[in-house]
Amino acid sequence: MSLQTLLGTDLPLIQAPMAGVQDSALALAVCRAGGLGSLPCAMLDATALQREVTALRAGTDRPWNLNFFCHRDPPPPDAAAQQKWLDALAPYYRELGLDLTEARTAGPSRAPFSHAVADRLEGVRPPVVSFHFGLPEPDLLARVKRWGSVVLSSATTVDEALWLEAHGADVIIAQGLEAGGHRGHFLDGDVSTQMGTFALLPQVVRAVRCPVVAAGGIADAAGVAAARALGAAGVQVGTAYLLCPEARISVVHRRALCSDAARHTALTAVFSGRPARGIVNRLMRELGLLNSAALPFPLAGAAVAPLRTKAESLGSGDFSPLWCGQNAGTCSERPAGEVTLALAEAWRRDALAP
Ligand SMILES: Cc1cc2nc3c(=O)[nH]c(=O)nc-3n(C[C@H](O)[C@H](O)[C@H](O)COP(=O)(O)O)c2cc1C
């Protein structure tokens, strides 16, 4: 069965869910163009989730995707670990005139998918649900499956792809090292196990039977055609949508994306506690990319948040996570529907051929 048939879309093109930089507006624009629009839910509280899901249901009769993180909550860090992280950030608090006691409680958190969230979605029955960082516990996943939702999850290695298929994923997203945002790895935290998209993709395609979607560094029709040639059933694209008018990126993120700075991205754990790819900025340069003092995901972010807020109010992105893939060169301010159709050209040409 083709990916389009499985998802119920016209195009085998998924707009990557991107927490913190988009809401239902971007997802709707992509759905209307025939792709699969995604709503990132990891940072939404109950009210926001309901509002955004209502907007999706009202805005289109085409399928859409709800995306959740499914990390396991880490044990509360001990006082020494907390202090170590605060010590690393203390000079920046002093520089920006902030009170270090704010660091303990402030900031956004990312909650894993839970039975409480599933309760809220019981009547919604989302057409597609995608997960990052593996899959939820079997009983929770079974609830999602009973809704009839198609289940997607990201694999960053062949082992993860095999695990996801064995544990119930219907579609595997092969997330290459080029991808912007958080690495979806969940079996092995060693980033040296991670591969670029066009090394990972054909190996995953050979290893599993379910459809494989390529993600990471794909930003134009030629990239889509290359993924297709390597066996992808479709593509998931994030960074190429970041400058669309329907996205909600911050002023500092937009400025960085439009500048030469976007040519230098790296993996860093300093913003959340897990490796994620973003445009290199001051905090990444000065603390080191994978600083061992950073608290485990998602706790590191709370102490960085006040720095980010203050710096952004002064027009600086020095302390902001500027998530971005390695191929931001084609980012443009075109409407998301146009970006979707341009990306899907390789598939559309075939569909239109006599
Ligand atoms: C700004 C940004 C935020 C992201 N947030 C999420 C997220 O909330 N959930 C998720 O599954 N993936 C997230 N990702 C990763 C994407 O799913 C996908 O792997 C990536 O965008 C593909 O690479 P590309 O950005 O080079 O197109 C994010 C990516 C970016 C750029």
Tab-separated table of N, CA and C in Angstrom, residues 2-87:
chain	number	residue	atom	x	y	z
A	2	SER	N	0.528	2.254	-0.832
A	2	SER	CA	1.373	3.461	-0.869
A	2	SER	C	1.169	4.262	0.424
A	3	LEU	N	2.141	5.127	0.681
A	3	LEU	CA	2.036	5.977	1.874
A	3	LEU	C	0.786	6.855	1.795
A	4	GLN	N	0.515	7.374	0.586
A	4	GLN	CA	-0.673	8.226	0.427
A	4	GLN	C	-1.949	7.469	0.791
A	5	THR	N	-2.037	6.223	0.354
A	5	THR	CA	-3.240	5.437	0.654
A	5	THR	C	-3.348	5.211	2.161
A	6	LEU	N	-2.220	4.882	2.768
A	6	LEU	CA	-2.218	4.624	4.214
A	6	LEU	C	-2.621	5.873	5.002
A	7	LEU	N	-2.073	7.014	4.595
A	7	LEU	CA	-2.340	8.256	5.336
A	7	LEU	C	-3.634	8.924	4.886
A	8	GLY	N	-4.074	8.616	3.678
A	8	GLY	CA	-5.267	9.279	3.137
A	8	GLY	C	-4.975	10.644	2.545
A	9	THR	N	-3.736	10.876	2.137
A	9	THR	CA	-3.345	12.168	1.558
A	9	THR	C	-3.182	12.048	0.048
A	10	ASP	N	-3.139	13.210	-0.644
A	10	ASP	CA	-2.834	13.190	-2.082
A	10	ASP	C	-1.340	12.982	-2.315
A	11	LEU	N	-0.521	13.566	-1.428
A	11	LEU	CA	0.932	13.591	-1.628
A	11	LEU	C	1.649	12.808	-0.528
A	12	PRO	N	2.777	12.183	-0.860
A	12	PRO	CA	3.540	11.459	0.167
A	12	PRO	C	4.497	12.401	0.909
A	13	LEU	N	3.953	13.516	1.337
A	13	LEU	CA	4.769	14.587	1.900
A	13	LEU	C	4.217	14.962	3.275
A	14	ILE	N	5.060	14.830	4.293
A	14	ILE	CA	4.645	15.163	5.660
A	14	ILE	C	5.374	16.425	6.103
A	15	GLN	N	4.614	17.392	6.552
A	15	GLN	CA	5.240	18.581	7.168
A	15	GLN	C	5.657	18.150	8.571
A	16	ALA	N	6.948	18.272	8.863
A	16	ALA	CA	7.453	17.816	10.166
A	16	ALA	C	6.817	18.620	11.287
A	17	PRO	N	6.388	17.935	12.340
A	17	PRO	CA	5.913	18.676	13.511
A	17	PRO	C	7.081	19.434	14.119
A	18	MET	N	6.878	20.692	14.474
A	18	MET	CA	8.001	21.495	14.983
A	18	MET	C	7.547	22.293	16.205
A	19	ALA	N	7.753	21.675	17.376
A	19	ALA	CA	7.299	22.288	18.625
A	19	ALA	C	7.968	23.639	18.833
A	20	GLY	N	7.171	24.609	19.238
A	20	GLY	CA	7.700	25.927	19.569
A	20	GLY	C	7.722	26.902	18.418
A	21	VAL	N	7.512	26.417	17.187
A	21	VAL	CA	7.609	27.345	16.048
A	21	VAL	C	6.380	27.303	15.136
A	22	GLN	N	5.369	26.552	15.521
A	22	GLN	CA	4.185	26.468	14.648
A	22	GLN	C	2.957	26.046	15.449
A	23	ASP	N	1.807	26.331	14.876
A	23	ASP	CA	0.562	25.811	15.432
A	23	ASP	C	-0.255	25.219	14.287
A	24	SER	N	-1.579	25.185	14.460
A	24	SER	CA	-2.411	24.524	13.447
A	24	SER	C	-2.416	25.253	12.099
A	25	ALA	N	-2.049	26.537	12.079
A	25	ALA	CA	-2.110	27.287	10.818
A	25	ALA	C	-1.193	26.658	9.755
A	26	LEU	N	0.030	26.305	10.159
A	26	LEU	CA	0.959	25.689	9.203
A	26	LEU	C	0.433	24.311	8.769
A	27	ALA	N	-0.029	23.542	9.746
A	27	ALA	CA	-0.537	22.199	9.437
A	27	ALA	C	-1.699	22.276	8.449
A	28	LEU	N	-2.612	23.222	8.682
A	28	LEU	CA	-3.785	23.340	7.812
A	28	LEU	C	-3.382	23.700	6.380
A	29	ALA	N	-2.416	24.610	6.259
A	29	ALA	CA	-1.988	25.030	4.917
A	29	ALA	C	-1.422	23.840	4.138
A	30	VAL	N	-0.681	22.978	4.839
A	30	VAL	CA	-0.089	21.805	4.179
A	30	VAL	C	-1.182	20.782	3.838
A	31	CYS	N	-2.114	20.571	4.750
A	31	CYS	CA	-3.229	19.637	4.471
A	31	CYS	C	-3.998	20.090	3.230
A	32	ARG	N	-4.256	21.379	3.162
A	32	ARG	CA	-5.061	21.893	2.036
A	32	ARG	C	-4.331	21.723	0.708
A	33	ALA	N	-3.000	21.686	0.763
A	33	ALA	CA	-2.216	21.488	-0.466
A	33	ALA	C	-2.074	20.010	-0.808
A	34	GLY	N	-2.562	19.130	0.051
A	34	GLY	CA	-2.523	17.698	-0.259
A	34	GLY	C	-1.483	16.902	0.502
A	35	GLY	N	-0.690	17.588	1.349
A	35	GLY	CA	0.284	16.874	2.184
A	35	GLY	C	-0.327	16.542	3.538
A	36	LEU	N	0.491	15.980	4.424
A	36	LEU	CA	0.032	15.707	5.780
A	36	LEU	C	0.572	16.806	6.699
A	37	GLY	N	-0.323	17.658	7.181
A	37	GLY	CA	0.079	18.699	8.121
A	37	GLY	C	0.180	18.104	9.517
A	38	SER	N	1.152	18.594	10.300
A	38	SER	CA	1.377	18.034	11.641
A	38	SER	C	1.270	19.120	12.694
A	39	LEU	N	0.676	18.741	13.825
A	39	LEU	CA	0.614	19.641	14.976
A	39	LEU	C	1.513	19.083	16.074
A	40	PRO	N	2.583	19.803	16.444
A	40	PRO	CA	3.420	19.330	17.556
A	40	PRO	C	2.692	19.598	18.870
A	41	CYS	N	2.550	18.563	19.694
A	41	CYS	CA	1.738	18.699	20.915
A	41	CYS	C	2.573	18.667	22.190
A	42	ALA	N	3.870	18.417	22.074
A	42	ALA	CA	4.705	18.192	23.267
A	42	ALA	C	4.703	19.366	24.224
A	43	MET	N	4.510	20.578	23.721
A	43	MET	CA	4.584	21.752	24.593
A	43	MET	C	3.213	22.400	24.789
A	44	LEU	N	2.127	21.678	24.428
A	44	LEU	CA	0.790	22.263	24.568
A	44	LEU	C	0.145	21.795	25.869
A	45	ASP	N	-0.458	22.727	26.625
A	45	ASP	CA	-1.246	22.289	27.781
A	45	ASP	C	-2.635	21.862	27.288
A	46	ALA	N	-3.480	21.426	28.228
A	46	ALA	CA	-4.780	20.859	27.836
A	46	ALA	C	-5.614	21.857	27.036
A	47	THR	N	-5.608	23.116	27.457
A	47	THR	CA	-6.424	24.134	26.785
A	47	THR	C	-5.922	24.367	25.362
A	48	ALA	N	-4.617	24.499	25.230
A	48	ALA	CA	-4.046	24.761	23.904
A	48	ALA	C	-4.263	23.563	22.978
A	49	LEU	N	-4.127	22.352	23.535
A	49	LEU	CA	-4.333	21.152	22.709
A	49	LEU	C	-5.766	21.133	22.162
A	50	GLN	N	-6.713	21.420	23.049
A	50	GLN	CA	-8.113	21.409	22.606
A	50	GLN	C	-8.354	22.487	21.544
A	51	ARG	N	-7.807	23.672	21.777
A	51	ARG	CA	-8.007	24.775	20.827
A	51	ARG	C	-7.439	24.414	19.450
A	52	GLU	N	-6.238	23.868	19.441
A	52	GLU	CA	-5.567	23.575	18.170
A	52	GLU	C	-6.221	22.405	17.434
A	53	VAL	N	-6.654	21.403	18.192
A	53	VAL	CA	-7.327	20.263	17.559
A	53	VAL	C	-8.679	20.711	16.987
A	54	THR	N	-9.362	21.577	17.713
A	54	THR	CA	-10.635	22.113	17.207
A	54	THR	C	-10.389	22.869	15.899
A	55	ALA	N	-9.308	23.634	15.855
A	55	ALA	CA	-8.988	24.393	14.634
A	55	ALA	C	-8.700	23.446	13.462
A	56	LEU	N	-8.000	22.355	13.746
A	56	LEU	CA	-7.697	21.398	12.668
A	56	LEU	C	-8.988	20.764	12.144
A	57	ARG	N	-9.832	20.359	13.063
A	57	ARG	CA	-11.070	19.672	12.642
A	57	ARG	C	-11.982	20.623	11.871
A	58	ALA	N	-11.987	21.882	12.300
A	58	ALA	CA	-12.863	22.851	11.628
A	58	ALA	C	-12.268	23.293	10.289
A	59	GLY	N	-10.941	23.229	10.195
A	59	GLY	CA	-10.269	23.841	9.048
A	59	GLY	C	-10.095	22.955	7.839
A	60	THR	N	-10.228	21.646	8.008
A	60	THR	CA	-10.024	20.757	6.861
A	60	THR	C	-10.746	19.432	7.078
A	61	ASP	N	-11.153	18.830	5.976
A	61	ASP	CA	-11.683	17.469	6.113
A	61	ASP	C	-10.635	16.450	5.656
A	62	ARG	N	-9.405	16.949	5.445
A	62	ARG	CA	-8.308	16.042	5.078
A	62	ARG	C	-7.579	15.567	6.338
A	63	PRO	N	-6.827	14.463	6.233
A	63	PRO	CA	-6.152	13.946	7.429
A	63	PRO	C	-5.031	14.861	7.939
A	64	TRP	N	-4.798	14.804	9.231
A	64	TRP	CA	-3.725	15.577	9.870
A	64	TRP	C	-3.095	14.700	10.937
A	65	ASN	N	-1.979	15.193	11.436
A	65	ASN	CA	-1.150	14.394	12.344
A	65	ASN	C	-0.956	15.116	13.670
A	66	LEU	N	-1.154	14.402	14.770
A	66	LEU	CA	-0.795	14.944	16.086
A	66	LEU	C	0.509	14.284	16.523
A	67	ASN	N	1.472	15.091	16.925
A	67	ASN	CA	2.801	14.577	17.284
A	67	ASN	C	3.074	14.743	18.775
A	68	PHE	N	3.555	13.661	19.373
A	68	PHE	CA	3.863	13.680	20.810
A	68	PHE	C	5.262	13.157	21.060
A	69	PHE	N	5.863	13.624	22.155
A	69	PHE	CA	7.103	13.035	22.626
A	69	PHE	C	6.722	11.857	23.523
A	70	CYS	N	7.558	10.846	23.582
A	70	CYS	CA	7.244	9.745	24.506
A	70	CYS	C	8.498	9.318	25.259
A	71	HIS	N	9.254	10.334	25.709
A	71	HIS	CA	10.388	10.043	26.593
A	71	HIS	C	9.861	9.590	27.955
A	72	ARG	N	10.693	8.915	28.691
A	72	ARG	CA	10.352	8.573	30.072
A	72	ARG	C	10.830	9.733	30.943
A	73	ASP	N	9.970	10.169	31.859
A	73	ASP	CA	10.384	11.261	32.749
A	73	ASP	C	11.607	10.833	33.552
A	74	PRO	N	12.652	11.657	33.582
A	74	PRO	CA	13.849	11.257	34.340
A	74	PRO	C	13.577	11.380	35.839
A	75	PRO	N	14.323	10.637	36.666
A	75	PRO	CA	14.189	10.843	38.112
A	75	PRO	C	14.611	12.274	38.441
A	76	PRO	N	14.010	12.881	39.471
A	76	PRO	CA	14.411	14.251	39.816
A	76	PRO	C	15.913	14.308	40.054
A	77	PRO	N	16.598	15.279	39.482
A	77	PRO	CA	18.057	15.339	39.668
A	77	PRO	C	18.397	15.694	41.101
A	78	ASP	N	19.542	15.209	41.560
A	78	ASP	CA	19.917	15.542	42.934
A	78	ASP	C	20.415	16.989	42.996
A	79	ALA	N	20.518	17.474	44.235
A	79	ALA	CA	20.852	18.886	44.436
A	79	ALA	C	22.202	19.234	43.809
A	80	ALA	N	23.145	18.275	43.868
A	80	ALA	CA	24.481	18.560	43.327
A	80	ALA	C	24.416	18.748	41.810
A	81	ALA	N	23.624	17.913	41.145
A	81	ALA	CA	23.506	18.025	39.681
A	81	ALA	C	22.834	19.349	39.310
A	82	GLN	N	21.815	19.710	40.079
A	82	GLN	CA	21.128	20.988	39.807
A	82	GLN	C	22.097	22.145	39.970
A	83	GLN	N	22.879	22.072	41.053
A	83	GLN	CA	23.809	23.163	41.337
A	83	GLN	C	24.864	23.280	40.234
A	84	LYS	N	25.308	22.136	39.739
A	84	LYS	CA	26.342	22.133	38.690
A	84	LYS	C	25.817	22.873	37.443
A	85	TRP	N	24.561	22.609	37.110
A	85	TRP	CA	23.978	23.245	35.921
A	85	TRP	C	23.785	24.751	36.167
A	86	LEU	N	23.324	25.084	37.378
A	86	LEU	CA	23.152	26.509	37.690
A	86	LEU	C	24.498	27.229	37.698
A	87	ASP	N	25.529	26.548	38.199
A	87	ASP	CA	26.871	27.169	38.206
A	87	ASP	C	27.329	27.479	36.780
